[in-house]
Amino acid sequence: MAKQFLKGNEAVVKGAILAGCRAYYGYPITPASEIAHAAAMYMPICGGTFIQAESEVAAINMVYGAASAGERVMTASSGPGISLKQEGVSYCAGSELPCVIVDIVRGGPGLGNIAPEQSDYNQVVKGGGHGNYKVIVLAPNSVQEMCDLGMLAFDLADKYRNPVYVLTDGFIGQMMEPVEFPEPIEKIPEKSWVVKGTDETSNNLITSIELDPDDLERHNQKLQQKYAIVKEQEQRAEEYRTDDAEIILIGYGIVSRILQTVVDKLREEGVKAGMLRPITLFPFPTKSMTKLAKSAKFFLTVEMSNGQLVDDVRLIIEGKIPVYLYNRMGGNVPSIKEIHDEVMKLMRLS
Amino acid sequence: MNNILKKSSSFYDVYERRPGADKLTTTYCPGCGHGVLHKLIAEALDDFGVRDKTIFISPVGCSVFAFYYFHTGNVQVAHGRAPAVATGIKRAHPHSVVISYQGDGDLAAIGIAEIMHAANRGEGITVFFVNNAIYGMTGGQMAPTTLIGQKTMTTPRGRTVKNEGFPICMSEIIATLKAPVFVERVMIGDTKSTMHTRQTVRKALKLQIEKNAFTFIEVLAACPSNMKMTPSRSKQWVKEVLADNFPLGVKKDISEEFEPKDLSRVVVKNSELHDALNLETAKVDSEKIAPYREKMINEEIKVAGFGGQGVLSLGTVLSEMGMRHNYEVSWLPSYGPEMRGGTANCSVKISKKKIGSPLVANPTVLIAMNRPSLDKFEHDVISGGLIVYDDSLIDRKPVRDDVEVIAIPATKLADDLGNTKAANMVIVGALIEYKDLMSQEVVLESLGDVLKRKNLVELNQKAIIRGAEFIKNLKK
């Protein structure tokens, strides 16, 4: 184990290389640029490729090429850049290409600003591009998890032949914390379906086109079956002091770090509060959520977006208990006091 | 003579991927240039013995189903993006023969950025650009290469310069770039021109196989269906009209002097990766940090000042030293335009407990290195907290009377040491001494590991000692 103090944006690249990723194609954008900086620094000397692409669109299509060729490959961007990549992500999902996309979310819409937001939730978790597809979405809340979940992303991408996002905010990307790096993986899994310019792969085809409606429906059904398995097997969530909790705070990314402090403060005051942090946003952690709803008086979802996460929580809870929203936007981060006061207000109401 | 009648082995014998009953003919219309060009490419792959090495990229357009026919590795891609996809493939497998095959809308309209940059990087791929001056697949709309006056579904009265501009000449544009090795415009018109095209196709592929050269072959071809012409009339049109607007010929050829491009990557063993990634373990001297093991530290520090004063690195040094004392630490900068010019600040947490939010809203310690920072953050400091400010730069005292205050002429002390930039380390030395946060010995020893600029380590060590002395004198 090697322990180092570094930025989330750098940790995700070092983790990726330890996970066997040897190709990075990306376009600079704040607050994700340090990912490209680190990839430019380390990919070539670790036997990989780094290209600063001419556009976000070109970058995701280079990813498409490298994934077709069987490489573990990644790209990274932020809000506006992710919007541009969406067509390519849809193609990757349609052609069932494993790849990892890191989204360090900034303020929107439009040019917005470069402060941290969570407003890419819908465009990432709901698919974002055209067609009936899903991507697996991991949501780290620390620099350590930028490494750990980044590495997991490559495994899940290969396991399910699907794009996997690492979705987090400008704070997690920019902050520095100690990270313990594991040993590199032995070797990446064999993929018989890729094109390698070899005898064995000369009959292989990477495509997302199916002209015949019945064929395309079958392809779509196969994708949906895959997503159903992902939903069943890959839900991940952290529960913090939820054992006897009557009030459950829900948040991911940087928000969950703040919620943890809020929960501690509420507990000191004798309030039975706990936190549920989705680690996977797709698959959504429905199992933990429905379990906690049985004993909780209410849920409070806290997010740095306009109620995107809370929509999913409400879909799961189906009105069984009240699900409230506290949110900030524009790059403002909710403070411990704001959230604490909101909980107090809701307790008086209920 | 038997060979002439034999279908190329780079084509499938039976087109199993083609839907419907007919598995033996192509989807191309009679007289279409794609079928002929496919044949020329397939035969070249046969003759060079590279079929198995070849990865063929099918674009969006009439050749979207090229993978029905070519018995090679096949990748079907998004509209206009073939050169980007080709880049990803070729970089992964430098030994492979990558063919990026595109039409005029795909390459010269929606994908013009991708082709320009792939060409400019000199990717080791072969590009076949079929220019038939019209969108075929979508039903006869204007292409960027549609001729002036040519009627299409979206130029029903003919293309005008006023509304649509001029047809775009891609070969000439690509030839202006330095990296492309061979650029030629050819046509599939009469037998003679087709036989010349055959030679050009071979030359281009050979340059990839032997030298990993970027080559660009523009092929003028007919689209009889959308031109509403008979196949023979449309070929005549290619020869007489299209070639008149798009001059045939070699636009660039540096193949003789071009040195083979080595695309292989360095080989790094797994056992060497930690070193390559610079993942050395932070040393913790357990004996020296023993006195700090039981200390219930929980500091939330805000560091603020002008950009260039080393505000952010003051924070990272404190955090990294904290990590070396087995504290939990986090560092969060204000980032982006704020860092350029203006003021900079960062939040540092050093704690025995797991750190929740890394953002410091109400610091236990404020380090103010300029007046705006003191003005901005003074009132956020918790009651009983500490304000450390540089009184060689800040012309007022804090107004709070419920906090501790240290006025330290950090900039002046650093100047005395010979470098203004060491003011931040003077403050580090002062703070760890005042708060007894860490072992000065450990801090001084580890400074060389922590600082990026190794030539400044000694100066910064002196600055830390100077800051600590200042506090010791205050305490006397």
mmCIF file of C-alpha atoms in Angstrom, chain A residues 2-346:
data_model
loop_
_atom_site.group_PDB
_atom_site.id
_atom_site.type_symbol
_atom_site.label_atom_id
_atom_site.label_comp_id
_atom_site.label_asym_id
_atom_site.label_seq_id
_atom_site.Cartn_x
_atom_site.Cartn_y
_atom_site.Cartn_z
ATOM 1 C CA ALA A 2 1.359 3.406 -0.995
ATOM 2 C CA LYS A 3 -0.145 6.425 0.720
ATOM 3 C CA GLN A 4 -0.143 9.741 -1.038
ATOM 4 C CA PHE A 5 -1.738 13.164 -0.575
ATOM 5 C CA LEU A 6 -3.291 14.297 -3.830
ATOM 6 C CA LYS A 7 -6.275 15.702 -5.669
ATOM 7 C CA GLY A 8 -9.324 13.636 -6.548
ATOM 8 C CA ASN A 9 -8.728 14.450 -10.192
ATOM 9 C CA GLU A 10 -5.245 12.960 -9.992
ATOM 10 C CA ALA A 11 -6.228 9.951 -7.875
ATOM 11 C CA VAL A 12 -8.779 8.799 -10.449
ATOM 12 C CA VAL A 13 -6.077 8.639 -13.140
ATOM 13 C CA LYS A 14 -3.535 6.804 -10.994
ATOM 14 C CA GLY A 15 -6.259 4.356 -9.950
ATOM 15 C CA ALA A 16 -7.253 3.877 -13.575
ATOM 16 C CA ILE A 17 -3.709 3.000 -14.583
ATOM 17 C CA LEU A 18 -3.488 0.512 -11.700
ATOM 18 C CA ALA A 19 -6.762 -0.934 -13.042
ATOM 19 C CA GLY A 20 -5.143 -1.553 -16.419
ATOM 20 C CA CYS A 21 -6.392 1.521 -18.265
ATOM 21 C CA ARG A 22 -3.875 2.479 -20.940
ATOM 22 C CA ALA A 23 -5.731 5.011 -23.038
ATOM 23 C CA TYR A 24 -7.050 8.481 -22.278
ATOM 24 C CA TYR A 25 -8.777 10.702 -24.790
ATOM 25 C CA GLY A 26 -10.130 14.018 -23.549
ATOM 26 C CA TYR A 27 -10.682 17.719 -23.936
ATOM 27 C CA PRO A 28 -9.801 20.270 -21.233
ATOM 28 C CA ILE A 29 -12.547 21.776 -19.105
ATOM 29 C CA THR A 30 -12.595 23.247 -15.605
ATOM 30 C CA PRO A 31 -12.946 21.722 -13.020
ATOM 31 C CA ALA A 32 -11.914 18.417 -14.629
ATOM 32 C CA SER A 33 -8.697 19.507 -16.349
ATOM 33 C CA GLU A 34 -6.317 18.021 -13.785
ATOM 34 C CA ILE A 35 -7.550 14.607 -14.919
ATOM 35 C CA ALA A 36 -6.204 15.347 -18.394
ATOM 36 C CA HIS A 37 -3.016 16.784 -16.871
ATOM 37 C CA ALA A 38 -2.386 13.632 -14.876
ATOM 38 C CA ALA A 39 -3.246 11.368 -17.810
ATOM 39 C CA ALA A 40 -0.862 13.333 -20.040
ATOM 40 C CA MET A 41 1.827 12.948 -17.407
ATOM 41 C CA TYR A 42 1.423 9.251 -16.625
ATOM 42 C CA MET A 43 -0.255 7.414 -19.524
ATOM 43 C CA PRO A 44 2.702 7.554 -21.938
ATOM 44 C CA ILE A 45 5.309 6.510 -19.352
ATOM 45 C CA CYS A 46 3.086 3.645 -18.220
ATOM 46 C CA GLY A 47 2.786 2.264 -21.744
ATOM 47 C CA GLY A 48 -0.444 3.991 -22.651
ATOM 48 C CA THR A 49 -1.824 6.621 -24.990
ATOM 49 C CA PHE A 50 -2.872 10.160 -24.173
ATOM 50 C CA ILE A 51 -4.401 12.410 -26.785
ATOM 51 C CA GLN A 52 -5.874 15.837 -26.240
ATOM 52 C CA ALA A 53 -8.713 15.503 -28.718
ATOM 53 C CA GLU A 54 -9.971 18.301 -30.954
ATOM 54 C CA SER A 55 -13.358 18.196 -29.256
ATOM 55 C CA GLU A 56 -15.441 16.378 -26.677
ATOM 56 C CA VAL A 57 -17.180 14.651 -29.564
ATOM 57 C CA ALA A 58 -13.899 13.416 -31.028
ATOM 58 C CA ALA A 59 -12.717 12.340 -27.567
ATOM 59 C CA ILE A 60 -15.663 10.037 -26.901
ATOM 60 C CA ASN A 61 -15.334 8.579 -30.394
ATOM 61 C CA MET A 62 -11.646 7.866 -29.818
ATOM 62 C CA VAL A 63 -12.843 6.107 -26.667
ATOM 63 C CA TYR A 64 -15.283 4.170 -28.868
ATOM 64 C CA GLY A 65 -12.370 3.108 -31.054
ATOM 65 C CA ALA A 66 -10.096 2.098 -28.196
ATOM 66 C CA ALA A 67 -12.907 0.163 -26.494
ATOM 67 C CA SER A 68 -13.646 -1.607 -29.792
ATOM 68 C CA ALA A 69 -9.974 -2.500 -29.878
ATOM 69 C CA GLY A 70 -10.226 -4.048 -26.409
ATOM 70 C CA GLU A 71 -8.396 -1.448 -24.362
ATOM 71 C CA ARG A 72 -9.409 -0.251 -20.942
ATOM 72 C CA VAL A 73 -10.035 3.371 -21.852
ATOM 73 C CA MET A 74 -11.298 6.515 -20.155
ATOM 74 C CA THR A 75 -12.256 10.108 -20.738
ATOM 75 C CA ALA A 76 -13.318 12.908 -18.426
ATOM 76 C CA SER A 77 -15.210 16.148 -18.635
ATOM 77 C CA SER A 78 -17.738 18.362 -16.922
ATOM 78 C CA GLY A 79 -21.354 19.448 -17.642
ATOM 79 C CA PRO A 80 -21.135 21.138 -21.061
ATOM 80 C CA GLY A 81 -18.565 18.619 -22.256
ATOM 81 C CA ILE A 82 -20.708 15.700 -21.131
ATOM 82 C CA SER A 83 -23.635 17.173 -23.074
ATOM 83 C CA LEU A 84 -21.455 17.067 -26.184
ATOM 84 C CA LYS A 85 -20.354 13.499 -25.539
ATOM 85 C CA GLN A 86 -23.854 12.100 -25.188
ATOM 86 C CA GLU A 87 -24.241 10.908 -28.786
ATOM 87 C CA GLY A 88 -21.022 8.952 -28.447
ATOM 88 C CA VAL A 89 -22.070 7.487 -25.100
ATOM 89 C CA SER A 90 -25.291 6.273 -26.714
ATOM 90 C CA TYR A 91 -23.231 4.586 -29.445
ATOM 91 C CA CYS A 92 -21.000 2.983 -26.812
ATOM 92 C CA ALA A 93 -24.074 1.692 -24.977
ATOM 93 C CA GLY A 94 -25.651 0.498 -28.234
ATOM 94 C CA SER A 95 -22.487 -1.277 -29.351
ATOM 95 C CA GLU A 96 -21.973 -2.533 -25.768
ATOM 96 C CA LEU A 97 -18.531 -1.044 -25.378
ATOM 97 C CA PRO A 98 -16.929 -0.901 -21.936
ATOM 98 C CA CYS A 99 -15.467 2.498 -21.123
ATOM 99 C CA VAL A 100 -15.155 4.845 -18.167
ATOM 100 C CA ILE A 101 -16.285 8.468 -18.210
ATOM 101 C CA VAL A 102 -15.516 10.794 -15.325
ATOM 102 C CA ASP A 103 -17.829 13.775 -14.862
ATOM 103 C CA ILE A 104 -16.646 16.482 -12.463
ATOM 104 C CA VAL A 105 -19.882 18.441 -12.367
ATOM 105 C CA ARG A 106 -19.915 22.236 -12.499
ATOM 106 C CA GLY A 107 -22.665 24.830 -12.390
ATOM 107 C CA GLY A 108 -25.178 25.043 -15.267
ATOM 108 C CA PRO A 109 -27.188 25.437 -17.425
ATOM 109 C CA GLY A 110 -25.292 26.809 -20.405
ATOM 110 C CA LEU A 111 -21.867 28.071 -19.549
ATOM 111 C CA GLY A 112 -23.001 28.400 -15.930
ATOM 112 C CA ASN A 113 -19.899 28.530 -13.797
ATOM 113 C CA ILE A 114 -17.095 26.297 -12.588
ATOM 114 C CA ALA A 115 -18.272 25.941 -9.000
ATOM 115 C CA PRO A 116 -19.470 22.517 -7.845
ATOM 116 C CA GLU A 117 -23.014 21.416 -8.679
ATOM 117 C CA GLN A 118 -24.823 18.091 -9.024
ATOM 118 C CA SER A 119 -26.968 19.170 -11.933
ATOM 119 C CA ASP A 120 -25.648 16.531 -14.337
ATOM 120 C CA TYR A 121 -27.569 13.871 -12.367
ATOM 121 C CA ASN A 122 -30.356 13.593 -14.934
ATOM 122 C CA GLN A 123 -28.169 13.725 -18.010
ATOM 123 C CA VAL A 124 -25.883 11.034 -16.637
ATOM 124 C CA VAL A 125 -28.088 8.757 -14.531
ATOM 125 C CA LYS A 126 -30.999 8.749 -16.981
ATOM 126 C CA GLY A 127 -28.804 7.894 -19.927
ATOM 127 C CA GLY A 128 -28.603 11.329 -21.464
ATOM 128 C CA GLY A 129 -28.244 10.423 -25.117
ATOM 129 C CA HIS A 130 -30.793 8.926 -27.508
ATOM 130 C CA GLY A 131 -32.258 5.460 -27.184
ATOM 131 C CA ASN A 132 -33.205 2.923 -24.509
ATOM 132 C CA TYR A 133 -29.969 2.612 -22.633
ATOM 133 C CA LYS A 134 -28.540 2.886 -19.167
ATOM 134 C CA VAL A 135 -25.059 3.554 -17.872
ATOM 135 C CA ILE A 136 -23.710 2.421 -14.534
ATOM 136 C CA VAL A 137 -23.013 5.459 -12.345
ATOM 137 C CA LEU A 138 -20.645 5.486 -9.365
ATOM 138 C CA ALA A 139 -20.577 8.484 -7.038
ATOM 139 C CA PRO A 140 -17.384 8.872 -4.981
ATOM 140 C CA ASN A 141 -17.344 11.212 -1.985
ATOM 141 C CA SER A 142 -13.633 11.223 -1.179
ATOM 142 C CA VAL A 143 -10.289 11.237 -2.917
ATOM 143 C CA GLN A 144 -9.772 7.633 -1.789
ATOM 144 C CA GLU A 145 -12.993 6.671 -3.542
ATOM 145 C CA MET A 146 -11.922 8.513 -6.692
ATOM 146 C CA CYS A 147 -9.238 5.847 -6.823
ATOM 147 C CA ASP A 148 -11.284 2.893 -5.548
ATOM 148 C CA LEU A 149 -14.534 3.500 -7.439
ATOM 149 C CA GLY A 150 -12.560 4.558 -10.500
ATOM 150 C CA MET A 151 -10.895 1.147 -10.470
ATOM 151 C CA LEU A 152 -14.212 -0.604 -9.837
ATOM 152 C CA ALA A 153 -15.657 1.276 -12.815
ATOM 153 C CA PHE A 154 -13.320 -0.560 -15.194
ATOM 154 C CA ASP A 155 -14.288 -3.944 -13.748
ATOM 155 C CA LEU A 156 -17.998 -3.209 -14.024
ATOM 156 C CA ALA A 157 -17.570 -1.825 -17.536
ATOM 157 C CA ASP A 158 -15.911 -5.047 -18.685
ATOM 158 C CA LYS A 159 -18.228 -7.295 -16.691
ATOM 159 C CA TYR A 160 -21.342 -5.817 -18.295
ATOM 160 C CA ARG A 161 -19.833 -4.508 -21.564
ATOM 161 C CA ASN A 162 -21.284 -1.104 -20.755
ATOM 162 C CA PRO A 163 -20.150 2.496 -20.240
ATOM 163 C CA VAL A 164 -19.618 3.367 -16.577
ATOM 164 C CA TYR A 165 -19.604 6.893 -15.209
ATOM 165 C CA VAL A 166 -17.726 8.208 -12.210
ATOM 166 C CA LEU A 167 -19.990 11.119 -11.310
ATOM 167 C CA THR A 168 -18.852 13.645 -8.776
ATOM 168 C CA ASP A 169 -18.594 17.380 -8.220
ATOM 169 C CA GLY A 170 -15.924 20.050 -8.485
ATOM 170 C CA PHE A 171 -15.128 19.758 -4.760
ATOM 171 C CA ILE A 172 -14.263 16.056 -4.825
ATOM 172 C CA GLY A 173 -12.230 16.609 -7.990
ATOM 173 C CA GLN A 174 -10.316 19.570 -6.617
ATOM 174 C CA MET A 175 -9.800 18.577 -2.985
ATOM 175 C CA MET A 176 -6.707 16.802 -1.687
ATOM 176 C CA GLU A 177 -6.764 13.937 0.797
ATOM 177 C CA PRO A 178 -4.519 11.000 1.614
ATOM 178 C CA VAL A 179 -5.049 7.979 -0.608
ATOM 179 C CA GLU A 180 -3.844 4.431 -0.184
ATOM 180 C CA PHE A 181 -3.152 2.965 -3.604
ATOM 181 C CA PRO A 182 -3.450 -0.785 -4.089
ATOM 182 C CA GLU A 183 -1.232 -2.984 -6.210
ATOM 183 C CA PRO A 184 -2.003 -3.006 -9.935
ATOM 184 C CA ILE A 185 -4.399 -5.642 -11.238
ATOM 185 C CA GLU A 186 -2.711 -8.714 -12.696
ATOM 186 C CA LYS A 187 -4.163 -8.395 -16.176
ATOM 187 C CA ILE A 188 -7.334 -7.170 -17.807
ATOM 188 C CA PRO A 189 -9.946 -9.779 -18.742
ATOM 189 C CA GLU A 190 -9.732 -11.417 -22.165
ATOM 190 C CA LYS A 191 -12.318 -10.087 -24.595
ATOM 191 C CA SER A 192 -13.016 -12.335 -27.552
ATOM 192 C CA TRP A 193 -15.451 -9.923 -29.206
ATOM 193 C CA VAL A 194 -13.040 -7.031 -29.896
ATOM 194 C CA VAL A 195 -11.207 -6.108 -33.109
ATOM 195 C CA LYS A 196 -7.457 -6.447 -32.779
ATOM 196 C CA GLY A 197 -6.297 -6.824 -36.348
ATOM 197 C CA THR A 198 -5.721 -10.548 -35.833
ATOM 198 C CA ASP A 199 -6.843 -13.765 -37.424
ATOM 199 C CA GLU A 200 -9.137 -14.657 -34.499
ATOM 200 C CA THR A 201 -10.868 -11.276 -34.504
ATOM 201 C CA SER A 202 -11.211 -10.815 -38.264
ATOM 202 C CA ASN A 203 -14.825 -11.915 -38.181
ATOM 203 C CA ASN A 204 -15.786 -9.563 -35.342
ATOM 204 C CA LEU A 205 -18.173 -6.660 -35.736
ATOM 205 C CA ILE A 206 -18.768 -3.699 -33.437
ATOM 206 C CA THR A 207 -22.034 -2.025 -34.336
ATOM 207 C CA SER A 208 -25.213 -0.470 -32.999
ATOM 208 C CA ILE A 209 -27.246 -0.570 -36.227
ATOM 209 C CA GLU A 210 -30.101 -3.049 -36.616
ATOM 210 C CA LEU A 211 -32.343 -2.115 -39.533
ATOM 211 C CA ASP A 212 -35.015 -4.690 -38.905
ATOM 212 C CA PRO A 213 -37.440 -3.620 -36.133
ATOM 213 C CA ASP A 214 -37.633 -7.138 -34.742
ATOM 214 C CA ASP A 215 -33.851 -7.381 -34.582
ATOM 215 C CA LEU A 216 -33.544 -4.000 -32.930
ATOM 216 C CA GLU A 217 -36.249 -4.875 -30.446
ATOM 217 C CA ARG A 218 -34.403 -8.066 -29.555
ATOM 218 C CA HIS A 219 -31.206 -6.061 -29.113
ATOM 219 C CA ASN A 220 -33.039 -3.633 -26.858
ATOM 220 C CA GLN A 221 -34.565 -6.456 -24.833
ATOM 221 C CA LYS A 222 -31.128 -7.949 -24.357
ATOM 222 C CA LEU A 223 -29.876 -4.584 -23.079
ATOM 223 C CA GLN A 224 -32.820 -4.295 -20.698
ATOM 224 C CA GLN A 225 -32.115 -7.775 -19.333
ATOM 225 C CA LYS A 226 -28.540 -6.706 -18.695
ATOM 226 C CA TYR A 227 -29.708 -3.587 -16.852
ATOM 227 C CA ALA A 228 -32.080 -5.739 -14.765
ATOM 228 C CA ILE A 229 -29.118 -7.879 -13.649
ATOM 229 C CA VAL A 230 -27.151 -4.726 -12.854
ATOM 230 C CA LYS A 231 -30.072 -3.456 -10.757
ATOM 231 C CA GLU A 232 -30.225 -6.719 -8.873
ATOM 232 C CA GLN A 233 -26.509 -7.226 -8.294
ATOM 233 C CA GLU A 234 -24.702 -3.925 -8.226
ATOM 234 C CA GLN A 235 -26.556 -1.651 -5.807
ATOM 235 C CA ARG A 236 -24.165 0.034 -3.434
ATOM 236 C CA ALA A 237 -24.929 2.453 -0.630
ATOM 237 C CA GLU A 238 -23.397 3.621 2.622
ATOM 238 C CA GLU A 239 -25.588 3.799 5.687
ATOM 239 C CA TYR A 240 -24.350 6.021 8.486
ATOM 240 C CA ARG A 241 -25.913 5.757 11.969
ATOM 241 C CA THR A 242 -29.157 4.453 10.499
ATOM 242 C CA ASP A 243 -29.814 1.630 12.981
ATOM 243 C CA ASP A 244 -32.491 3.352 15.007
ATOM 244 C CA ALA A 245 -32.826 6.421 12.794
ATOM 245 C CA GLU A 246 -36.168 8.172 12.531
ATOM 246 C CA ILE A 247 -34.889 10.827 10.190
ATOM 247 C CA ILE A 248 -32.890 9.818 7.137
ATOM 248 C CA LEU A 249 -30.793 12.344 5.246
ATOM 249 C CA ILE A 250 -30.006 11.342 1.667
ATOM 250 C CA GLY A 251 -27.218 12.751 -0.455
ATOM 251 C CA TYR A 252 -24.245 11.730 -2.606
ATOM 252 C CA GLY A 253 -20.835 13.178 -3.405
ATOM 253 C CA ILE A 254 -19.706 16.196 -1.431
ATOM 254 C CA VAL A 255 -23.187 16.577 0.085
ATOM 255 C CA SER A 256 -22.813 13.247 1.876
ATOM 256 C CA ARG A 257 -19.675 14.515 3.600
ATOM 257 C CA ILE A 258 -21.629 17.443 4.950
ATOM 258 C CA LEU A 259 -24.582 15.234 5.903
ATOM 259 C CA GLN A 260 -22.286 13.023 7.958
ATOM 260 C CA THR A 261 -21.325 16.030 10.077
ATOM 261 C CA VAL A 262 -24.968 17.087 10.330
ATOM 262 C CA VAL A 263 -25.958 13.620 11.534
ATOM 263 C CA ASP A 264 -23.252 13.723 14.236
ATOM 264 C CA LYS A 265 -24.482 17.109 15.384
ATOM 265 C CA LEU A 266 -28.113 15.994 15.467
ATOM 266 C CA ARG A 267 -27.159 12.840 17.387
ATOM 267 C CA GLU A 268 -25.344 14.979 19.965
ATOM 268 C CA GLU A 269 -28.608 16.850 20.398
ATOM 269 C CA GLY A 270 -30.498 13.589 20.866
ATOM 270 C CA VAL A 271 -32.138 13.521 17.448
ATOM 271 C CA LYS A 272 -32.201 10.040 15.945
ATOM 272 C CA ALA A 273 -30.824 10.938 12.537
ATOM 273 C CA GLY A 274 -28.942 8.846 10.017
ATOM 274 C CA MET A 275 -27.640 9.140 6.501
ATOM 275 C CA LEU A 276 -28.101 7.075 3.382
ATOM 276 C CA ARG A 277 -25.520 7.753 0.716
ATOM 277 C CA PRO A 278 -26.068 6.232 -2.722
ATOM 278 C CA ILE A 279 -22.704 5.018 -4.016
ATOM 279 C CA THR A 280 -24.332 3.732 -7.184
ATOM 280 C CA LEU A 281 -26.818 6.157 -8.733
ATOM 281 C CA PHE A 282 -27.611 3.611 -11.403
ATOM 282 C CA PRO A 283 -28.437 1.082 -10.142
ATOM 283 C CA PHE A 284 -30.267 3.203 -7.591
ATOM 284 C CA PRO A 285 -29.962 1.730 -4.080
ATOM 285 C CA THR A 286 -33.642 0.841 -3.790
ATOM 286 C CA LYS A 287 -33.049 -1.995 -1.335
ATOM 287 C CA SER A 288 -31.494 0.190 1.370
ATOM 288 C CA MET A 289 -33.995 2.910 0.699
ATOM 289 C CA THR A 290 -37.131 0.787 1.046
ATOM 290 C CA LYS A 291 -35.712 -0.875 4.152
ATOM 291 C CA LEU A 292 -35.047 2.467 5.861
ATOM 292 C CA ALA A 293 -38.434 3.845 4.851
ATOM 293 C CA LYS A 294 -40.080 1.198 7.041
ATOM 294 C CA SER A 295 -38.871 2.757 10.279
ATOM 295 C CA ALA A 296 -38.182 6.387 9.347
ATOM 296 C CA LYS A 297 -40.590 9.268 9.945
ATOM 297 C CA PHE A 298 -39.329 11.158 6.931
ATOM 298 C CA PHE A 299 -36.525 11.395 4.393
ATOM 299 C CA LEU A 300 -34.738 14.618 3.579
ATOM 300 C CA THR A 301 -32.881 14.609 0.279
ATOM 301 C CA VAL A 302 -30.123 17.186 0.051
ATOM 302 C CA GLU A 303 -28.654 17.990 -3.336
ATOM 303 C CA MET A 304 -26.845 20.681 -5.299
ATOM 304 C CA SER A 305 -29.365 20.550 -8.138
ATOM 305 C CA ASN A 306 -33.009 21.362 -8.734
ATOM 306 C CA GLY A 307 -34.530 18.224 -7.240
ATOM 307 C CA GLN A 308 -33.117 15.630 -9.627
ATOM 308 C CA LEU A 309 -32.084 13.064 -7.009
ATOM 309 C CA VAL A 310 -35.274 13.546 -4.994
ATOM 310 C CA ASP A 311 -37.368 12.488 -7.994
ATOM 311 C CA ASP A 312 -35.789 9.043 -7.868
ATOM 312 C CA VAL A 313 -36.172 8.794 -4.092
ATOM 313 C CA ARG A 314 -39.877 9.654 -4.377
ATOM 314 C CA LEU A 315 -40.355 7.057 -7.139
ATOM 315 C CA ILE A 316 -39.031 4.385 -4.801
ATOM 316 C CA ILE A 317 -40.860 5.534 -1.679
ATOM 317 C CA GLU A 318 -44.187 5.956 -3.489
ATOM 318 C CA GLY A 319 -45.608 8.297 -0.880
ATOM 319 C CA LYS A 320 -45.204 5.845 2.026
ATOM 320 C CA ILE A 321 -43.429 8.495 4.081
ATOM 321 C CA PRO A 322 -42.791 12.168 3.350
ATOM 322 C CA VAL A 323 -39.710 12.823 1.203
ATOM 323 C CA TYR A 324 -38.504 16.400 1.463
ATOM 324 C CA LEU A 325 -35.936 18.305 -0.544
ATOM 325 C CA TYR A 326 -33.335 20.797 0.554
ATOM 326 C CA ASN A 327 -31.191 22.070 -2.280
ATOM 327 C CA ARG A 328 -28.776 24.753 -3.353
ATOM 328 C CA MET A 329 -27.783 25.612 -6.911
ATOM 329 C CA GLY A 330 -25.372 27.762 -8.852
ATOM 330 C CA GLY A 331 -22.303 26.371 -7.161
ATOM 331 C CA ASN A 332 -23.370 27.035 -3.600
ATOM 332 C CA VAL A 333 -22.769 24.213 -1.183
ATOM 333 C CA PRO A 334 -25.326 23.734 1.582
ATOM 334 C CA SER A 335 -23.839 24.413 4.997
ATOM 335 C CA ILE A 336 -24.083 22.230 8.064
ATOM 336 C CA LYS A 337 -26.209 24.908 9.724
ATOM 337 C CA GLU A 338 -28.643 25.244 6.828
ATOM 338 C CA ILE A 339 -29.305 21.515 6.726
ATOM 339 C CA HIS A 340 -29.505 21.273 10.505
ATOM 340 C CA ASP A 341 -32.052 24.094 10.594
ATOM 341 C CA GLU A 342 -34.068 22.445 7.829
ATOM 342 C CA VAL A 343 -34.238 19.193 9.806
ATOM 343 C CA MET A 344 -35.393 21.118 12.892
ATOM 344 C CA LYS A 345 -38.089 22.858 10.863
ATOM 345 C CA LEU A 346 -39.325 19.580 9.363
#
